[in-house]
Amino acid sequence: MTLIDTRTPDAKRLISGATGDWEIIIGLEVHAQVTSQAKLFSGASTAFGAPPNANVSLVDAAMPGMLPVINEECVKQAIRTGLGLKAEINHKSVFDRKNYFYPDLPQGYQISQFKQPIVGEGKVIVSVGPDRQGEFEDIEVGIERLHLEQDAGKSMHDQHATMSYVDLNRSGVALMEIVSKPDMRSADEAKAYVTKLRTIVRYLGTCDGNMDEGSLRADVNVSVRRPGAEFGTRCEIKNVNSIRFIGQAIDYEARRQIAILEDGGKIDQETRLFDPNKGETRSMRSKEEAHDYRYFPDPDLLPLEFDQAYVDALAKDLPELPDAKKARLISSLGLSTYDASILVSEKAVADYFEKVAAGRDGKLAANWVINDLLGALNRAGKGIENAPVSPDQLGAVIDLIKEGTISGKIAKDLFEIVWNEGGDPRQLVESRGMKQVTDTGAIEKAVDEVISANPDKVEQARAKPSMAGWFVGQVMKATGGKANPQAVNDLVKAKLGIE
Ligand code: ADP
Ligand code: MG
């Protein structure tokens, strides 16, 4: 690929070395496992967590004479992902053999796409932030290509004292390799990019994005240079499997390279590994070149061809993607960019929110989901899939506030009860006597009592009207928080004769 510099150096992304500022350049190759029932070229299952070698067909085990047959579902998933990345879809692509030896690669080569991938150039808008001021900054990361390839199996070295075992369950599972342009300039940008990519494939349903199960992992290419200078030599850190580790690997690697360069040394292009325990990268091998792999078109497979109508049919059924959803939440529900960004950032959160907001006040729903629900989940260390309060339950709490049955303050207590004990919010309000008192007679009585018990405060309030708040607080306390705050406020002011 020809490297084009798309960005001007930005002071806040630079890091300072002993001899001046440096700019980090990052390009990522993300491997995303295709969501499909069967493997790329065989009918074996892709289910995660099966006993070793339970999902291996003769093709996956590379028995002599076995022929690969393309799984159309995987092709569709790659095209859908390409569309989600606003990328060019190539109507003709070619499968090549990439030759290398690995104990867990029984074919002796990986079927991949080299010169003619199924998806060409695209782009992803990435929100980086929030920074200390709570601001997000949008950057654009170019996509170089997306190609389909087979995954390898897994060698296990810790099962036996003197032998290694091989599990071929993953062998032949379809991967999409998504190659970015070298458009990222900091660990935060790279982390935000992978997060966004994961969100997009999850919205599309083309990859489950579970990094801890190896469904999504990244090769991280890092180089450094003086701001605005030519691109420097890169190192590639293989197979990093968490977003946090991607950030750590980049920061470590950039520092390592800067130290070498400032010392008058030069960077060797090499493949490195990230050690999460030490937080370091270490050399694995010197970088191989494409010609080392002796790529050639796989004679067992015809070129993959389809027409524009095929692509259009897939495009028509694409779900709403995060950027579009965010724009819609801002324009039609009047949410702030900040709130909309948080709500769309995870598909499960967006789905939850949309259920709560359906037919209700969008801003109120957004506040409850972001502050109360996400806040509580965060404190409890739970994911939204395991939220103890369902969208229907939260919706009911919001309805009760809206119709004036409970005050916002009581609603917080109600939310906590539903969170801890479950139940129908409406029934809980009845059975626990949480209804807001809107009966002015009862409120008036409480106001009168507070006023007659505090003649000195009445004097003060007449001189200083902001003191009215103290009376409101006392009445709320006396009514167990159940009085309608607006009614209390109005009555207090009327009785004290202040505006
Ligand atoms: P290879 O398979 O040899 O690693 P690819 O073209 O598949 O080559 O991927 C190269 C990756 O490295 C791309 O993501 C690209 O953006 C990135 N890259 C290329 N040059 C640099 C550089 N100087 N610094 C950082 N990243 C780079
Ligand atoms: Mg690479």
Tab-separated table of C-alpha atoms and ligand atoms in Angstrom, residues 1 3 25-29 177 179-182 221-223 231-232 234 236 287, ligand 1:
chain	number	residue	atom	x	y	z
A	1	MET	CA	0.000	0.000	0.000
A	3	LEU	CA	1.137	5.455	2.575
A	25	ILE	CA	1.758	6.626	13.924
A	26	ILE	CA	-0.599	3.660	14.279
A	27	GLY	CA	-2.276	1.359	11.777
A	28	LEU	CA	-4.321	-1.667	12.842
A	29	GLU	CA	-5.100	-5.018	11.289
A	177	GLU	CA	-9.189	-8.993	8.364
A	179	VAL	CA	-6.781	-3.251	7.632
A	180	SER	CA	-6.733	0.433	8.547
A	181	LYS	CA	-4.620	3.143	7.017
A	182	PRO	CA	-1.919	4.527	9.331
A	221	ASN	CA	1.524	-1.429	13.847
A	222	VAL	CA	3.436	1.360	15.548
A	223	SER	CA	6.095	3.775	14.370
A	231	PHE	CA	6.807	7.837	8.128
A	232	GLY	CA	9.310	5.845	10.181
A	234	ARG	CA	7.061	0.232	12.000
A	236	GLU	CA	3.904	-4.962	14.361
A	287	LYS	CA	9.299	-9.056	9.786
B	1	ADP	P1	1.483	-6.608	6.574
B	1	ADP	O1	0.578	-7.773	6.329
B	1	ADP	O2	2.810	-6.707	5.973
B	1	ADP	O3	1.531	-6.218	8.003
B	1	ADP	P2	-0.602	-4.862	5.691
B	1	ADP	O4	-0.655	-3.960	4.509
B	1	ADP	O5	-1.572	-5.962	5.818
B	1	ADP	O6	0.877	-5.394	5.775
B	1	ADP	O7	-0.771	-3.995	6.998
B	1	ADP	C1	0.041	-2.972	7.262
B	1	ADP	C2	-0.545	-2.197	8.434
B	1	ADP	O8	0.478	-1.383	8.967
B	1	ADP	C3	-1.668	-1.266	8.038
B	1	ADP	O9	-2.649	-1.213	9.043
B	1	ADP	C4	-0.972	0.074	7.915
B	1	ADP	O10	-1.823	1.163	8.197
B	1	ADP	C5	0.101	-0.023	8.969
B	1	ADP	N1	1.304	0.763	8.677
B	1	ADP	C6	1.980	0.825	7.530
B	1	ADP	N2	3.050	1.643	7.641
B	1	ADP	C7	3.063	2.090	8.922
B	1	ADP	C8	3.932	2.943	9.662
B	1	ADP	N3	5.004	3.497	9.131
B	1	ADP	N4	3.626	3.164	10.950
B	1	ADP	C9	2.555	2.596	11.517
B	1	ADP	N5	1.705	1.804	10.869
B	1	ADP	C10	1.955	1.526	9.582
